[in-house]
Coordinates of C-alpha atoms in Angstrom, one line a residue:
Chain A
M1 CA 118.1 67.4 55.5
T2 CA 120.5 69.9 55.6
M3 CA 118.7 73.6 54.0
T4 CA 120.7 75.7 51.9
Q5 CA 120.6 79.9 52.3
E6 CA 118.2 80.2 50.0
Q7 CA 115.7 77.8 51.3
A8 CA 116.2 79.2 55.1
E9 CA 115.9 82.6 54.4
R10 CA 112.5 81.8 52.2
A11 CA 111.5 80.1 54.8
L12 CA 112.4 82.4 57.4
V13 CA 110.6 85.2 55.3
E14 CA 107.0 83.1 55.1
F15 CA 107.4 83.8 58.3
L16 CA 107.3 86.7 59.0
V17 CA 104.9 87.1 56.3
S18 CA 102.5 85.5 58.1
S19 CA 102.8 86.6 61.1
A20 CA 102.5 89.6 60.3
A21 CA 99.7 92.1 61.0
G22 CA 99.1 92.5 57.0
D23 CA 100.2 92.6 53.8
V24 CA 104.3 93.0 54.2
T25 CA 107.1 93.3 51.5
I26 CA 110.1 92.5 53.2
D27 CA 113.4 93.2 51.3
R28 CA 117.4 92.2 53.3
D29 CA 117.8 95.5 54.5
M30 CA 114.3 95.9 55.9
D31 CA 114.2 97.1 59.8
L32 CA 112.3 94.0 60.8
I33 CA 112.3 95.4 64.6
E34 CA 111.5 99.6 64.0
S35 CA 109.0 98.6 61.2
R36 CA 107.3 95.1 64.0
V37 CA 107.6 93.1 61.3
L38 CA 109.2 90.7 64.0
S39 CA 107.6 91.7 67.5
S40 CA 108.6 90.9 70.8
M41 CA 106.6 88.4 70.9
Q42 CA 106.9 86.7 67.9
F43 CA 110.5 86.6 69.0
M44 CA 111.0 83.7 70.5
N45 CA 109.4 81.5 67.9
F46 CA 111.4 82.9 65.2
I47 CA 114.3 82.1 68.0
L48 CA 113.3 78.7 67.6
L49 CA 113.1 78.9 63.6
I50 CA 116.2 80.0 63.1
E51 CA 118.0 77.1 65.3
E52 CA 115.9 74.4 63.4
L53 CA 116.5 75.3 60.0
T54 CA 120.4 75.8 61.0
E55 CA 120.2 72.6 63.1
N56 CA 122.1 74.8 65.4
P57 CA 121.3 76.1 68.8
I58 CA 121.9 80.3 69.3
A59 CA 123.5 81.9 72.1
M60 CA 121.2 83.9 73.4
E61 CA 124.0 85.0 75.8
E62 CA 125.8 86.2 73.3
M63 CA 123.2 88.4 71.5
N64 CA 122.3 91.3 71.0
V65 CA 118.9 93.0 69.2
D66 CA 120.9 94.2 66.7
D67 CA 121.5 91.2 65.4
F68 CA 117.8 90.1 63.9
R69 CA 117.7 94.1 63.1
T70 CA 117.4 92.8 59.0
L71 CA 117.5 89.8 56.6
R72 CA 121.3 90.7 55.6
T73 CA 122.2 90.7 59.7
I74 CA 120.5 86.9 59.7
R75 CA 121.6 85.6 57.0
Q76 CA 125.1 86.9 57.6
R77 CA 124.9 86.2 61.2
F78 CA 123.6 82.8 62.0
L79 CA 122.1 80.9 57.6
S80 CA 125.8 81.2 56.5
L81 CA 126.5 78.3 58.6
L82 CA 123.8 76.3 55.5
P83 CA 125.5 75.6 52.4
D84 CA 124.1 78.4 49.5
A85 CA 122.9 77.5 46.1
H86 CA 125.7 76.7 45.1
G87 CA 127.4 74.3 47.3
G88 CA 129.8 76.4 49.6
N89 CA 129.7 78.8 52.5
V90 CA 131.0 81.8 51.5
G91 CA 128.7 83.8 53.5
A92 CA 125.4 86.1 52.8
E93 CA 126.4 88.3 49.7
Q94 CA 126.0 85.7 47.2
G95 CA 121.8 85.7 45.2
D96 CA 121.6 89.1 46.8
T97 CA 118.4 89.3 45.2
H98 CA 114.7 90.5 46.5
V99 CA 112.4 87.8 49.0
Chain B
M1 CA 97.2 113.1 88.2
V2 CA 100.8 111.3 89.1
V3 CA 100.5 106.9 89.8
T4 CA 100.8 107.6 93.8
D5 CA 97.3 109.0 93.0
S6 CA 96.4 105.8 91.7
F7 CA 97.0 103.9 95.4
A8 CA 95.1 106.2 97.1
D9 CA 92.3 103.7 98.1
P10 CA 93.1 102.2 101.9
K11 CA 92.3 99.0 100.8
V12 CA 95.7 99.0 98.8
Q13 CA 97.6 100.7 101.6
R14 CA 96.3 97.7 103.8
I15 CA 96.4 94.8 102.2
L16 CA 100.1 95.8 101.2
D17 CA 100.5 95.9 104.9
K18 CA 99.7 92.7 105.7
V19 CA 101.8 91.3 103.3
S20 CA 104.4 93.1 105.0
N21 CA 104.3 91.9 108.7
K22 CA 103.3 88.5 107.6
S23 CA 106.9 88.5 105.7
I24 CA 108.7 90.2 108.9
E25 CA 106.4 86.8 111.0
D26 CA 107.5 84.2 108.0
H27 CA 111.2 85.3 107.5
Y28 CA 113.8 82.7 106.3
N29 CA 117.3 82.4 105.3
P30 CA 117.0 80.5 101.7
Y31 CA 120.9 79.6 102.2
T32 CA 120.4 77.3 105.3
L33 CA 116.2 76.2 104.6
F34 CA 116.6 73.6 102.8
E35 CA 118.8 69.9 103.2
W36 CA 119.5 70.0 99.2
P37 CA 119.9 65.6 98.8
E38 CA 123.3 64.8 96.6
T39 CA 121.0 63.7 93.4
L40 CA 116.8 63.3 92.9
P41 CA 116.1 59.8 91.6
E42 CA 116.4 59.1 87.8
D43 CA 113.6 56.3 88.2
R44 CA 110.7 58.7 88.9
L45 CA 108.6 62.1 87.7
W46 CA 110.1 64.9 89.2
M47 CA 107.3 67.2 88.2
P48 CA 103.4 65.8 87.5
L49 CA 102.3 64.2 84.5
E50 CA 99.6 66.4 84.1
L51 CA 101.9 69.3 84.1
M52 CA 103.9 68.1 81.2
T53 CA 103.5 69.9 77.2
I54 CA 103.1 66.2 75.9
H55 CA 100.2 65.1 78.2
H56 CA 96.5 64.2 76.3
M57 CA 98.7 64.1 73.2
P58 CA 99.2 61.3 70.7
A59 CA 103.2 61.7 71.3
E60 CA 102.8 60.7 75.3
K61 CA 101.7 57.6 74.1
T62 CA 104.4 56.2 72.1
L63 CA 107.2 57.1 74.6
T64 CA 108.5 54.8 76.7
E65 CA 108.6 55.6 81.2
A66 CA 112.3 56.0 80.5
E67 CA 111.2 59.0 77.8
L68 CA 108.7 60.3 80.3
I69 CA 110.8 61.1 83.1
A70 CA 113.9 62.3 81.6
L71 CA 111.2 64.6 79.7
S72 CA 109.9 65.5 83.3
K73 CA 113.2 66.1 84.3
W74 CA 114.2 68.5 82.1
E75 CA 111.1 70.4 81.6
S76 CA 111.3 70.9 85.3
I77 CA 114.5 72.7 84.1
N78 CA 112.5 74.6 81.6
F79 CA 109.6 75.4 84.6
Y80 CA 112.3 77.1 86.8
S81 CA 114.6 78.7 84.2
L82 CA 111.1 80.4 82.8
N83 CA 111.0 81.6 86.9
I84 CA 115.2 82.5 87.0
H85 CA 114.5 84.5 84.1
G86 CA 110.5 86.2 85.1
I87 CA 112.2 87.1 88.9
R88 CA 115.1 88.7 87.1
E89 CA 113.7 90.5 85.2
L90 CA 110.7 91.9 87.8
L91 CA 113.4 92.9 90.3
V92 CA 115.4 94.9 87.7
E93 CA 111.6 96.4 86.9
V94 CA 110.7 97.3 91.3
C95 CA 114.4 97.9 91.7
R96 CA 114.1 100.7 89.0
R97 CA 111.2 102.2 91.0
I98 CA 111.3 101.9 94.8
H99 CA 112.7 104.5 96.0
T100 CA 110.5 107.2 93.4
N101 CA 108.0 109.2 94.4
A102 CA 105.2 107.4 92.1
F103 CA 105.5 103.9 94.5
A104 CA 106.0 105.8 97.8
M105 CA 103.5 103.7 99.0
P106 CA 104.5 100.5 98.0
S107 CA 108.1 101.4 98.7
E108 CA 108.0 99.0 101.6
F109 CA 106.5 95.9 100.5
F110 CA 108.8 96.3 97.5
H111 CA 111.8 95.6 100.1
H112 CA 110.0 92.1 101.6
F113 CA 109.4 91.3 97.7
I114 CA 112.9 92.4 96.9
E115 CA 114.0 90.1 99.3
E116 CA 111.5 87.0 98.7
E117 CA 111.7 86.8 94.8
N118 CA 116.0 86.7 95.3
S119 CA 115.6 83.8 97.7
H120 CA 113.1 82.1 95.2
L121 CA 116.0 83.2 92.2
W122 CA 118.8 81.6 94.3
I123 CA 116.8 78.6 94.8
F124 CA 116.0 78.2 91.7
A125 CA 119.3 78.4 89.9
Q126 CA 120.0 76.3 92.0
F127 CA 118.3 73.6 91.2
C128 CA 119.1 74.0 87.8
L129 CA 122.8 74.2 88.2
R130 CA 122.7 70.9 90.5
Y131 CA 119.8 68.3 88.9
G132 CA 120.5 69.6 85.2
G133 CA 123.7 71.9 85.5
K134 CA 122.6 74.7 82.8
I135 CA 119.9 77.4 83.0
Y136 CA 117.9 77.3 79.6
P137 CA 118.1 80.8 78.1
E138 CA 115.0 82.4 77.7
R139 CA 114.6 83.9 73.8
R140 CA 112.7 87.6 74.1
M141 CA 113.2 90.7 72.7
P142 CA 113.3 93.7 75.2
A143 CA 110.0 95.9 74.8
T144 CA 109.5 99.0 73.5
A145 CA 109.6 102.6 75.3
R146 CA 105.6 103.4 76.3
E147 CA 103.3 106.3 77.7
P148 CA 104.7 106.2 81.7
A149 CA 101.3 105.0 83.0
V150 CA 101.0 102.6 80.5
E151 CA 104.1 101.2 81.4
Q152 CA 104.4 100.9 84.7
F153 CA 100.8 99.3 84.5
M154 CA 102.6 96.8 81.8
I155 CA 105.2 96.2 84.2
F156 CA 103.1 94.6 87.3
A157 CA 99.9 93.1 85.1
K158 CA 102.9 91.2 83.5
I159 CA 104.7 90.4 86.2
L160 CA 101.4 89.0 87.4
I161 CA 100.4 87.4 84.6
F162 CA 104.0 85.1 85.6
E163 CA 103.0 85.3 88.8
E164 CA 99.6 83.0 88.3
I165 CA 100.8 80.7 85.8
V166 CA 104.1 79.8 87.7
D167 CA 101.3 79.3 90.9
Y168 CA 99.3 77.4 89.2
Y169 CA 102.8 75.0 88.7
N170 CA 103.9 75.4 92.3
V171 CA 100.7 74.6 94.1
R172 CA 100.0 71.2 91.6
I173 CA 103.4 70.0 92.2
A174 CA 103.7 70.7 96.1
Q175 CA 100.1 68.8 97.1
D176 CA 101.8 66.2 94.1
E177 CA 102.7 63.0 96.4
S178 CA 104.3 60.8 93.7
L179 CA 106.9 63.7 93.4
H180 CA 110.2 63.4 95.7
P181 CA 109.5 65.0 99.3
F182 CA 112.6 68.1 98.4
V183 CA 111.0 69.3 94.8
R184 CA 107.3 69.3 96.7
E185 CA 109.0 71.6 99.1
I186 CA 110.4 73.5 97.4
N187 CA 108.0 74.3 95.3
R188 CA 106.0 74.8 98.7
L189 CA 107.6 77.1 99.9
H190 CA 107.4 79.2 96.7
H191 CA 103.2 78.4 96.8
H192 CA 103.7 79.8 100.4
D193 CA 104.9 83.1 99.6
E194 CA 103.7 84.0 96.1
S195 CA 100.3 83.8 97.2
R196 CA 101.3 87.2 99.0
H197 CA 102.8 88.5 96.0
I198 CA 99.5 88.0 93.9
A199 CA 97.5 89.0 96.5
C200 CA 99.3 92.7 96.4
S201 CA 100.0 92.5 92.6
R202 CA 96.3 92.3 91.8
E203 CA 96.2 95.1 93.6
L204 CA 98.5 97.4 92.0
V205 CA 96.9 95.8 89.0
E206 CA 93.4 97.4 89.4
A207 CA 95.0 101.3 90.9
L208 CA 97.5 100.7 87.8
F209 CA 95.2 100.6 85.8
G210 CA 92.7 103.0 87.0
H211 CA 95.5 105.1 86.2
V212 CA 95.2 104.3 82.8
R213 CA 92.0 104.6 82.3
Q214 CA 92.2 107.8 83.0
S215 CA 95.8 108.9 80.7
V216 CA 95.1 107.1 77.7
D217 CA 92.6 107.7 74.9
A218 CA 89.9 104.8 75.2
S219 CA 90.8 103.9 72.0
E220 CA 94.4 102.5 73.1
L221 CA 92.4 100.1 75.5
P222 CA 92.2 97.8 73.5
S223 CA 95.6 97.5 71.6
I224 CA 97.4 97.3 75.4
E225 CA 94.4 94.9 75.8
E226 CA 95.8 92.7 72.5
Y227 CA 99.5 93.4 74.0
L228 CA 98.5 91.7 77.2
R229 CA 96.9 88.7 75.1
Q230 CA 99.7 88.1 73.0
Y231 CA 102.7 88.2 76.6
I232 CA 100.3 85.4 77.6
V233 CA 100.4 83.4 74.9
A234 CA 104.1 83.8 74.6
C235 CA 104.6 82.9 78.6
V236 CA 102.8 79.9 77.5
E237 CA 104.9 78.8 74.4
S238 CA 107.9 79.0 76.3
L239 CA 106.6 76.1 78.9
Y240 CA 107.2 74.7 75.6
N241 CA 110.5 74.3 74.8
P242 CA 112.5 72.1 72.3
S243 CA 115.9 72.4 73.9
A244 CA 114.3 69.8 77.2
Y245 CA 112.5 67.6 74.3
L246 CA 115.9 67.5 72.6
D247 CA 117.9 66.8 76.2
A248 CA 115.2 64.4 76.7
K249 CA 116.3 62.2 73.8
L250 CA 112.7 62.5 72.8
P251 CA 112.7 60.2 68.9
V252 CA 110.7 63.1 67.9
N253 CA 112.1 65.9 66.0
A254 CA 111.7 68.7 69.0
Y255 CA 110.1 71.7 66.6
Q256 CA 107.9 69.5 64.5
L257 CA 106.6 67.8 68.2
R258 CA 106.5 71.8 69.5
R259 CA 104.1 73.2 66.4
E260 CA 102.1 69.4 67.5
A261 CA 102.0 70.7 71.1
L262 CA 100.9 73.8 70.7
R263 CA 98.3 73.1 67.6
D264 CA 97.0 70.3 69.9
E265 CA 93.2 70.7 70.8
N266 CA 94.0 69.0 74.4
R267 CA 96.6 70.6 75.4
K268 CA 94.8 74.1 74.1
R269 CA 91.6 73.2 76.7
A270 CA 95.2 72.3 79.2
D271 CA 96.6 75.6 78.7
Q272 CA 93.2 77.6 79.1
A273 CA 92.5 76.0 82.6
M274 CA 96.3 76.8 83.7
L275 CA 95.4 80.6 82.3
K276 CA 91.9 80.3 83.9
R277 CA 92.3 81.8 86.9
T278 CA 94.0 85.5 85.7
M279 CA 92.2 85.4 82.6
G280 CA 89.2 85.9 85.4
F281 CA 90.5 88.4 86.6
F282 CA 91.3 90.6 83.9
H283 CA 88.3 90.0 82.5
S284 CA 86.5 90.8 86.2
R285 CA 88.7 94.4 86.0
G286 CA 87.6 95.7 82.9
I287 CA 91.1 94.7 81.3
F288 CA 90.3 92.1 78.9
S289 CA 87.2 92.1 76.7
S290 CA 86.3 87.9 77.1
E291 CA 87.7 85.7 79.7
V292 CA 89.5 83.4 77.0
A293 CA 92.7 83.4 75.8
A294 CA 94.1 83.7 72.7
I295 CA 95.8 80.6 72.5

């Protein structure tokens, strides 16, 4: 069953929170790499989760670390393939709230 | 203290000299060494069942023989792809250091190491492209910079961990008489070269850890251990590639199967067995506080 962008984003946040060392609050512009919320060791599992949620393989050779730096970028880059909560693929900016 | 002092022990020099001489004696041309078969049979396993990521899991019993064979093919392509990425990374790091003052002593060994690893790189890439039509991409993030002594140690510790995991596979694939002779032969060759590289890597890692102990506060050592332990987990997890499950066309959700496999107690025991020698080494040298991997 195809997810909405919001559902997929929630699943990514749950993954990041559950794999973080301590309590963490994540907003869309938080630098996931710099803050170490997304560690190099969890990176592969995070990529696989995005692939599973979007049902699309990620072409790693075309990526760089900045593509995964914030939830906003991830949403624009990968989750915009999914329908939003209103049923369209209108990009990442709708429903832009803290997660 | 400079890193060169890490290799002051004459035992390290003796082992590196011995291994370098053996490399010269055993020199081969990778481009002419093998008769590459046009195709590999699709009706027999490409790797031993005991090395496959579904072995001893409930899923293993639900798959047909054809599905198991297909999975053995794509898990082989994944294994050789991981070799390619690991070798490329270690070549970059060794090339970066080969003519620095800090690594003047192992420089001669590094020349042989680079040549042999480049041969392996070519052989594994040929295998993946000829028989799988692809090399699975790596899903890795570049590491962040650290204190130089720690960085040097981490790089060679990671090289050693990678070599030891790969060698566990090479030995078992080379010994399995049910596999195609060509598959066994390239794994035998890799084991032959890697056993020398592992001997040297162990000496380098031990020496570099001595330098780390003198360079950083003892309170930092647990975080170094933790990083390497996480690296080991990441290496093991990379063997469980849902892309291989998808390519084998298994009648299951590939991502779900991966999660189940990584949680499976029998798989954990199999992976602990694979890591036993590596964990034993890091524990015996005081780098790890226990021999049990956190998988």
